[in-house]
Amino acid sequence: MSLQVEKLENNMARLTIEVPAEELEKAIEGAYQKNRNKISLPGFRKGKAPRKMLEQMYGKSLFYEDAANALIPEAYEKAYDECGEEIVSSPKVDVVQIESGKPFIFTAEVALKPGVTLGQYKGVKVDKIEMDVTEEEITAEIDKEREKNSRTAEVEGRAVKEGDIATIDFEGFVDGVAFEGGKGNDYPLTIGSHAFIPGFEEALIGAQVGVEQDVNVTFPEDYQAEDLAGKAAVFKCTVTKLQEKQLPELDDDFVGEVSEESDTVEEYREEIKNKIAARKADEAKAKKEEAVVDAIIADAQMDIPDAMLDTQQRQMIQEYAQRLQYQGISFEQYLQFTGMTHEMLMDQVKPQALRRIQSRLVLEAVVAAENITATEEEIEEELKKMAEAYRVENDKVEEMLGKDGRKQIADDICVRKAADFVVENAAE
């Protein structure tokens, strides 16, 4: 195989890759062997027609496409390793020459990693982030825990109020006519959950169990059922059962049940305060890092190729599709449910994709400027963490990552160190 690299504008390059004629011949023969059982020729049993006869009948190019598809991946991979350039996009491939007896020639247009000219990256000024924990926040966090440990009890002798769970029978009418899907029986509705049309739950506050009442509402203009959108409706409702959540008392017994660290309410409030403070510290660090990196990006110069951005967008969509798959939803189902298209998603993730690229590039530039390195101990520790996460041995992780996996881990460690460095050296 021979390779020529031509630098283009905007950090693009064209790789011209030439594969020897004998390798093309092997690929054509392989395509013939793979496909001959699918092709019929008068006078021959299926799969028995000689290649030359098939090429005479259907043209010499009959097996060229399959041969090219077999040759391109391996040849491109070799060119990728040999070209000496840092390629940051998927290749755009064009076949230049494919003819039996001649070398196979194709081009791959790719984006190259752009250079970065850093501006200020030390002493970047950012706003101070408030991290004080208030008594209201502590109480709200404790109330969430009490809510999780609440029990539901049936109540009698009073009207519906906010927060109750009302079991209702209902039927909806528009202009005096019942509409499809507007009827329900024994429906449990938490008052204040906003699960129903705006105004519906509020209208039930004050209702008595067993007494039918009219609930007047207007469907939102953007309601999913177009025949109901924007229309006034009357629901005839009856609360058949009323329940309320009963929260446990905030006392030492409750603390003993929910905490492994505290025995008293006072100790528990301090425990919750420390947890909120730790969470705020993590959030503040993340916000500060984001602000510092944004400032560094704004003061840096880099020319990001469209192909690099396009590749990043596609990668992010693929990552999202994989997360959906884990939830049992196919990407096609997601598009159908949301009314989105692949092109719309590409536009939606574009700003985030651009920021991800810019962030990585400037932090890598900081790595180079500050001579930041990763030690073998740090790499081994990272491999250990990944092995524990995947529940495999360390060497299996390296095998999964491929030949450049160890370098990728080292690069990622250095980028994290660079992020810590610019945050530590920021000014507030």
PDB file of C-alpha atoms in Angstrom, residues 96-296:
ATOM      1  CA  VAL A  96     -10.688   7.098  -7.679  1.00  0.00           C
ATOM      2  CA  GLN A  97      -9.776   3.910  -9.555  1.00  0.00           C
ATOM      3  CA  ILE A  98     -11.068   0.359  -9.388  1.00  0.00           C
ATOM      4  CA  GLU A  99     -10.332  -1.924 -12.328  1.00  0.00           C
ATOM      5  CA  SER A 100      -9.149  -5.503 -12.473  1.00  0.00           C
ATOM      6  CA  GLY A 101      -5.396  -5.678 -13.154  1.00  0.00           C
ATOM      7  CA  LYS A 102      -4.750  -2.145 -11.862  1.00  0.00           C
ATOM      8  CA  PRO A 103      -4.085  -0.760  -8.371  1.00  0.00           C
ATOM      9  CA  PHE A 104      -7.143   0.187  -6.353  1.00  0.00           C
ATOM     10  CA  ILE A 105      -7.015   3.905  -5.486  1.00  0.00           C
ATOM     11  CA  PHE A 106      -9.310   5.821  -3.166  1.00  0.00           C
ATOM     12  CA  THR A 107      -9.190   9.061  -1.192  1.00  0.00           C
ATOM     13  CA  ALA A 108     -10.225   9.767   2.383  1.00  0.00           C
ATOM     14  CA  GLU A 109     -10.928  13.382   3.314  1.00  0.00           C
ATOM     15  CA  VAL A 110     -10.474  13.930   7.039  1.00  0.00           C
ATOM     16  CA  ALA A 111     -10.275  16.707   9.623  1.00  0.00           C
ATOM     17  CA  LEU A 112      -6.985  17.225  11.460  1.00  0.00           C
ATOM     18  CA  LYS A 113      -6.741  18.282  15.066  1.00  0.00           C
ATOM     19  CA  PRO A 114      -6.509  22.080  15.019  1.00  0.00           C
ATOM     20  CA  GLY A 115      -3.790  23.973  16.800  1.00  0.00           C
ATOM     21  CA  VAL A 116      -4.698  26.205  19.735  1.00  0.00           C
ATOM     22  CA  THR A 117      -3.218  29.573  20.622  1.00  0.00           C
ATOM     23  CA  LEU A 118      -3.895  30.130  24.308  1.00  0.00           C
ATOM     24  CA  GLY A 119      -4.628  33.529  25.762  1.00  0.00           C
ATOM     25  CA  GLN A 120      -4.845  33.948  29.521  1.00  0.00           C
ATOM     26  CA  TYR A 121      -5.348  30.671  31.368  1.00  0.00           C
ATOM     27  CA  LYS A 122      -3.783  31.457  34.764  1.00  0.00           C
ATOM     28  CA  GLY A 123      -5.410  33.939  37.078  1.00  0.00           C
ATOM     29  CA  VAL A 124      -8.715  33.889  35.200  1.00  0.00           C
ATOM     30  CA  LYS A 125     -11.242  35.938  37.186  1.00  0.00           C
ATOM     31  CA  VAL A 126     -14.591  34.304  37.971  1.00  0.00           C
ATOM     32  CA  ASP A 127     -17.460  35.197  40.305  1.00  0.00           C
ATOM     33  CA  LYS A 128     -17.426  33.653  43.752  1.00  0.00           C
ATOM     34  CA  ILE A 129     -20.108  31.000  44.220  1.00  0.00           C
ATOM     35  CA  GLU A 130     -22.168  31.095  47.421  1.00  0.00           C
ATOM     36  CA  MET A 131     -21.909  27.849  49.404  1.00  0.00           C
ATOM     37  CA  ASP A 132     -23.520  28.698  52.770  1.00  0.00           C
ATOM     38  CA  VAL A 133     -26.111  26.213  54.011  1.00  0.00           C
ATOM     39  CA  THR A 134     -29.294  27.762  55.423  1.00  0.00           C
ATOM     40  CA  GLU A 135     -31.583  26.350  58.111  1.00  0.00           C
ATOM     41  CA  GLU A 136     -34.388  26.333  55.519  1.00  0.00           C
ATOM     42  CA  GLU A 137     -32.329  24.063  53.253  1.00  0.00           C
ATOM     43  CA  ILE A 138     -31.627  21.683  56.125  1.00  0.00           C
ATOM     44  CA  THR A 139     -35.316  21.544  57.049  1.00  0.00           C
ATOM     45  CA  ALA A 140     -36.346  21.005  53.409  1.00  0.00           C
ATOM     46  CA  GLU A 141     -33.878  18.099  53.070  1.00  0.00           C
ATOM     47  CA  ILE A 142     -35.155  16.511  56.283  1.00  0.00           C
ATOM     48  CA  ASP A 143     -38.755  16.956  55.124  1.00  0.00           C
ATOM     49  CA  LYS A 144     -37.882  15.038  51.937  1.00  0.00           C
ATOM     50  CA  GLU A 145     -36.664  12.160  54.107  1.00  0.00           C
ATOM     51  CA  ARG A 146     -39.823  12.330  56.209  1.00  0.00           C
ATOM     52  CA  GLU A 147     -41.849  12.315  52.972  1.00  0.00           C
ATOM     53  CA  LYS A 148     -40.061   9.145  51.838  1.00  0.00           C
ATOM     54  CA  ASN A 149     -40.949   7.497  55.147  1.00  0.00           C
ATOM     55  CA  SER A 150     -44.548   8.708  55.241  1.00  0.00           C
ATOM     56  CA  ARG A 151     -47.599   6.435  55.378  1.00  0.00           C
ATOM     57  CA  THR A 152     -50.967   6.869  53.704  1.00  0.00           C
ATOM     58  CA  ALA A 153     -54.074   6.900  55.886  1.00  0.00           C
ATOM     59  CA  GLU A 154     -57.743   7.280  55.001  1.00  0.00           C
ATOM     60  CA  VAL A 155     -59.404  10.387  56.421  1.00  0.00           C
ATOM     61  CA  GLU A 156     -63.050  11.160  57.136  1.00  0.00           C
ATOM     62  CA  GLY A 157     -65.098  14.127  58.150  1.00  0.00           C
ATOM     63  CA  ARG A 158     -63.301  16.844  56.227  1.00  0.00           C
ATOM     64  CA  ALA A 159     -63.017  18.285  52.719  1.00  0.00           C
ATOM     65  CA  VAL A 160     -60.224  17.797  50.182  1.00  0.00           C
ATOM     66  CA  LYS A 161     -57.113  19.891  50.759  1.00  0.00           C
ATOM     67  CA  GLU A 162     -53.726  20.389  49.066  1.00  0.00           C
ATOM     68  CA  GLY A 163     -51.510  17.289  49.204  1.00  0.00           C
ATOM     69  CA  ASP A 164     -54.379  14.810  49.675  1.00  0.00           C
ATOM     70  CA  ILE A 165     -54.770  11.690  47.567  1.00  0.00           C
ATOM     71  CA  ALA A 166     -58.333  11.794  46.256  1.00  0.00           C
ATOM     72  CA  THR A 167     -59.809   8.742  44.554  1.00  0.00           C
ATOM     73  CA  ILE A 168     -62.282  10.099  41.992  1.00  0.00           C
ATOM     74  CA  ASP A 169     -64.888   9.096  39.441  1.00  0.00           C
ATOM     75  CA  PHE A 170     -65.165  11.625  36.627  1.00  0.00           C
ATOM     76  CA  GLU A 171     -66.629  12.231  33.185  1.00  0.00           C
ATOM     77  CA  GLY A 172     -65.820  15.178  30.916  1.00  0.00           C
ATOM     78  CA  PHE A 173     -68.178  17.080  28.595  1.00  0.00           C
ATOM     79  CA  VAL A 174     -67.602  19.703  25.894  1.00  0.00           C
ATOM     80  CA  ASP A 175     -70.712  21.632  24.845  1.00  0.00           C
ATOM     81  CA  GLY A 176     -72.752  19.123  26.820  1.00  0.00           C
ATOM     82  CA  VAL A 177     -71.377  16.101  24.915  1.00  0.00           C
ATOM     83  CA  ALA A 178     -69.139  13.498  26.576  1.00  0.00           C
ATOM     84  CA  PHE A 179     -65.818  13.175  24.777  1.00  0.00           C
ATOM     85  CA  GLU A 180     -63.674  10.098  24.183  1.00  0.00           C
ATOM     86  CA  GLY A 181     -61.070   9.430  26.890  1.00  0.00           C
ATOM     87  CA  GLY A 182     -62.730  11.825  29.325  1.00  0.00           C
ATOM     88  CA  LYS A 183     -64.137   9.223  31.724  1.00  0.00           C
ATOM     89  CA  GLY A 184     -62.461   7.431  34.620  1.00  0.00           C
ATOM     90  CA  ASN A 185     -63.373   5.472  37.744  1.00  0.00           C
ATOM     91  CA  ASP A 186     -61.424   4.937  40.986  1.00  0.00           C
ATOM     92  CA  TYR A 187     -58.664   7.228  39.733  1.00  0.00           C
ATOM     93  CA  PRO A 188     -56.104   8.156  42.443  1.00  0.00           C
ATOM     94  CA  LEU A 189     -55.119  11.825  42.087  1.00  0.00           C
ATOM     95  CA  THR A 190     -52.646  13.652  44.317  1.00  0.00           C
ATOM     96  CA  ILE A 191     -53.920  17.211  44.736  1.00  0.00           C
ATOM     97  CA  GLY A 192     -51.113  19.557  43.749  1.00  0.00           C
ATOM     98  CA  SER A 193     -49.278  17.068  41.510  1.00  0.00           C
ATOM     99  CA  HIS A 194     -50.398  18.954  38.349  1.00  0.00           C
ATOM    100  CA  ALA A 195     -51.108  15.626  36.682  1.00  0.00           C
ATOM    101  CA  PHE A 196     -54.396  16.860  35.226  1.00  0.00           C
ATOM    102  CA  ILE A 197     -55.420  19.860  33.140  1.00  0.00           C
ATOM    103  CA  PRO A 198     -54.514  23.212  34.770  1.00  0.00           C
ATOM    104  CA  GLY A 199     -57.214  24.205  37.258  1.00  0.00           C
ATOM    105  CA  PHE A 200     -58.672  20.697  37.680  1.00  0.00           C
ATOM    106  CA  GLU A 201     -56.958  19.781  40.950  1.00  0.00           C
ATOM    107  CA  GLU A 202     -57.390  23.253  42.430  1.00  0.00           C
ATOM    108  CA  ALA A 203     -61.138  23.031  41.788  1.00  0.00           C
ATOM    109  CA  LEU A 204     -61.368  19.852  43.878  1.00  0.00           C
ATOM    110  CA  ILE A 205     -59.994  21.580  46.988  1.00  0.00           C
ATOM    111  CA  GLY A 206     -62.944  21.868  49.375  1.00  0.00           C
ATOM    112  CA  ALA A 207     -64.870  18.993  47.767  1.00  0.00           C
ATOM    113  CA  GLN A 208     -66.669  16.553  50.085  1.00  0.00           C
ATOM    114  CA  VAL A 209     -66.454  12.759  49.780  1.00  0.00           C
ATOM    115  CA  GLY A 210     -69.476  11.296  48.002  1.00  0.00           C
ATOM    116  CA  VAL A 211     -70.796  14.649  46.717  1.00  0.00           C
ATOM    117  CA  GLU A 212     -70.782  15.182  42.941  1.00  0.00           C
ATOM    118  CA  GLN A 213     -69.544  18.553  41.768  1.00  0.00           C
ATOM    119  CA  ASP A 214     -68.823  20.237  38.449  1.00  0.00           C
ATOM    120  CA  VAL A 215     -65.234  21.154  37.652  1.00  0.00           C
ATOM    121  CA  ASN A 216     -64.909  23.793  34.940  1.00  0.00           C
ATOM    122  CA  VAL A 217     -61.614  23.912  33.053  1.00  0.00           C
ATOM    123  CA  THR A 218     -60.210  24.979  29.686  1.00  0.00           C
ATOM    124  CA  PHE A 219     -57.910  22.688  27.726  1.00  0.00           C
ATOM    125  CA  PRO A 220     -54.530  24.287  26.867  1.00  0.00           C
ATOM    126  CA  GLU A 221     -54.121  25.605  23.323  1.00  0.00           C
ATOM    127  CA  ASP A 222     -51.277  23.103  22.753  1.00  0.00           C
ATOM    128  CA  TYR A 223     -53.203  20.113  24.162  1.00  0.00           C
ATOM    129  CA  GLN A 224     -52.233  16.837  22.486  1.00  0.00           C
ATOM    130  CA  ALA A 225     -55.794  16.046  21.349  1.00  0.00           C
ATOM    131  CA  GLU A 226     -56.367  18.714  18.698  1.00  0.00           C
ATOM    132  CA  ASP A 227     -60.179  18.402  18.853  1.00  0.00           C
ATOM    133  CA  LEU A 228     -60.066  19.478  22.523  1.00  0.00           C
ATOM    134  CA  ALA A 229     -57.289  22.100  22.381  1.00  0.00           C
ATOM    135  CA  GLY A 230     -58.429  25.476  23.700  1.00  0.00           C
ATOM    136  CA  LYS A 231     -61.978  24.299  24.464  1.00  0.00           C
ATOM    137  CA  ALA A 232     -63.919  24.785  27.693  1.00  0.00           C
ATOM    138  CA  ALA A 233     -64.990  21.573  29.420  1.00  0.00           C
ATOM    139  CA  VAL A 234     -67.042  20.487  32.411  1.00  0.00           C
ATOM    140  CA  PHE A 235     -66.036  17.423  34.425  1.00  0.00           C
ATOM    141  CA  LYS A 236     -68.636  15.842  36.685  1.00  0.00           C
ATOM    142  CA  CYS A 237     -66.525  14.558  39.571  1.00  0.00           C
ATOM    143  CA  THR A 238     -67.155  12.576  42.721  1.00  0.00           C
ATOM    144  CA  VAL A 239     -64.494  11.982  45.362  1.00  0.00           C
ATOM    145  CA  THR A 240     -65.079   8.394  46.474  1.00  0.00           C
ATOM    146  CA  LYS A 241     -62.204   8.121  48.947  1.00  0.00           C
ATOM    147  CA  LEU A 242     -59.840  10.553  50.598  1.00  0.00           C
ATOM    148  CA  GLN A 243     -56.361   9.787  51.946  1.00  0.00           C
ATOM    149  CA  GLU A 244     -53.540  11.867  53.335  1.00  0.00           C
ATOM    150  CA  LYS A 245     -49.846  11.334  53.801  1.00  0.00           C
ATOM    151  CA  GLN A 246     -48.852  11.227  57.435  1.00  0.00           C
ATOM    152  CA  LEU A 247     -45.237  12.181  57.978  1.00  0.00           C
ATOM    153  CA  PRO A 248     -43.346  10.676  60.909  1.00  0.00           C
ATOM    154  CA  GLU A 249     -42.499  12.980  63.817  1.00  0.00           C
ATOM    155  CA  LEU A 250     -39.023  14.444  63.693  1.00  0.00           C
ATOM    156  CA  ASP A 251     -37.677  12.902  66.877  1.00  0.00           C
ATOM    157  CA  ASP A 252     -34.769  10.757  68.014  1.00  0.00           C
ATOM    158  CA  ASP A 253     -36.669   7.547  67.111  1.00  0.00           C
ATOM    159  CA  PHE A 254     -37.063   8.741  63.519  1.00  0.00           C
ATOM    160  CA  VAL A 255     -33.369   9.673  63.375  1.00  0.00           C
ATOM    161  CA  GLY A 256     -32.422   6.201  64.608  1.00  0.00           C
ATOM    162  CA  GLU A 257     -34.391   4.641  61.738  1.00  0.00           C
ATOM    163  CA  VAL A 258     -33.049   6.772  58.881  1.00  0.00           C
ATOM    164  CA  SER A 259     -29.453   7.536  59.910  1.00  0.00           C
ATOM    165  CA  GLU A 260     -26.434   5.365  60.615  1.00  0.00           C
ATOM    166  CA  GLU A 261     -24.380   8.327  61.820  1.00  0.00           C
ATOM    167  CA  SER A 262     -26.700  10.246  64.173  1.00  0.00           C
ATOM    168  CA  ASP A 263     -28.694   9.429  67.288  1.00  0.00           C
ATOM    169  CA  THR A 264     -30.411  12.727  68.027  1.00  0.00           C
ATOM    170  CA  VAL A 265     -32.295  15.340  66.007  1.00  0.00           C
ATOM    171  CA  GLU A 266     -29.537  17.862  66.667  1.00  0.00           C
ATOM    172  CA  GLU A 267     -26.865  15.470  65.385  1.00  0.00           C
ATOM    173  CA  TYR A 268     -29.043  14.625  62.387  1.00  0.00           C
ATOM    174  CA  ARG A 269     -29.433  18.284  61.417  1.00  0.00           C
ATOM    175  CA  GLU A 270     -25.637  18.644  61.546  1.00  0.00           C
ATOM    176  CA  GLU A 271     -25.246  15.482  59.418  1.00  0.00           C
ATOM    177  CA  ILE A 272     -27.670  16.857  56.820  1.00  0.00           C
ATOM    178  CA  LYS A 273     -25.910  20.222  56.902  1.00  0.00           C
ATOM    179  CA  ASN A 274     -22.578  18.531  56.138  1.00  0.00           C
ATOM    180  CA  LYS A 275     -24.110  16.547  53.263  1.00  0.00           C
ATOM    181  CA  ILE A 276     -25.627  19.668  51.716  1.00  0.00           C
ATOM    182  CA  ALA A 277     -22.320  21.511  52.154  1.00  0.00           C
ATOM    183  CA  ALA A 278     -20.432  18.686  50.407  1.00  0.00           C
ATOM    184  CA  ARG A 279     -22.946  18.683  47.554  1.00  0.00           C
ATOM    185  CA  LYS A 280     -22.722  22.457  47.214  1.00  0.00           C
ATOM    186  CA  ALA A 281     -18.929  22.249  47.186  1.00  0.00           C
ATOM    187  CA  ASP A 282     -19.031  19.740  44.321  1.00  0.00           C
ATOM    188  CA  GLU A 283     -21.546  21.872  42.432  1.00  0.00           C
ATOM    189  CA  ALA A 284     -19.482  25.009  43.048  1.00  0.00           C
ATOM    190  CA  LYS A 285     -16.332  23.318  41.799  1.00  0.00           C
ATOM    191  CA  ALA A 286     -18.114  22.176  38.632  1.00  0.00           C
ATOM    192  CA  LYS A 287     -19.584  25.653  38.028  1.00  0.00           C
ATOM    193  CA  LYS A 288     -16.231  27.308  38.685  1.00  0.00           C
ATOM    194  CA  GLU A 289     -14.469  24.916  36.298  1.00  0.00           C
ATOM    195  CA  GLU A 290     -17.090  25.595  33.635  1.00  0.00           C
ATOM    196  CA  ALA A 291     -16.728  29.372  34.081  1.00  0.00           C
ATOM    197  CA  VAL A 292     -12.913  29.240  34.010  1.00  0.00           C
ATOM    198  CA  VAL A 293     -12.803  27.017  30.926  1.00  0.00           C
ATOM    199  CA  ASP A 294     -15.373  29.223  29.157  1.00  0.00           C
ATOM    200  CA  ALA A 295     -13.149  32.240  29.834  1.00  0.00           C
ATOM    201  CA  ILE A 296     -10.081  30.408  28.518  1.00  0.00           C
TER     202      ILE A 296
END
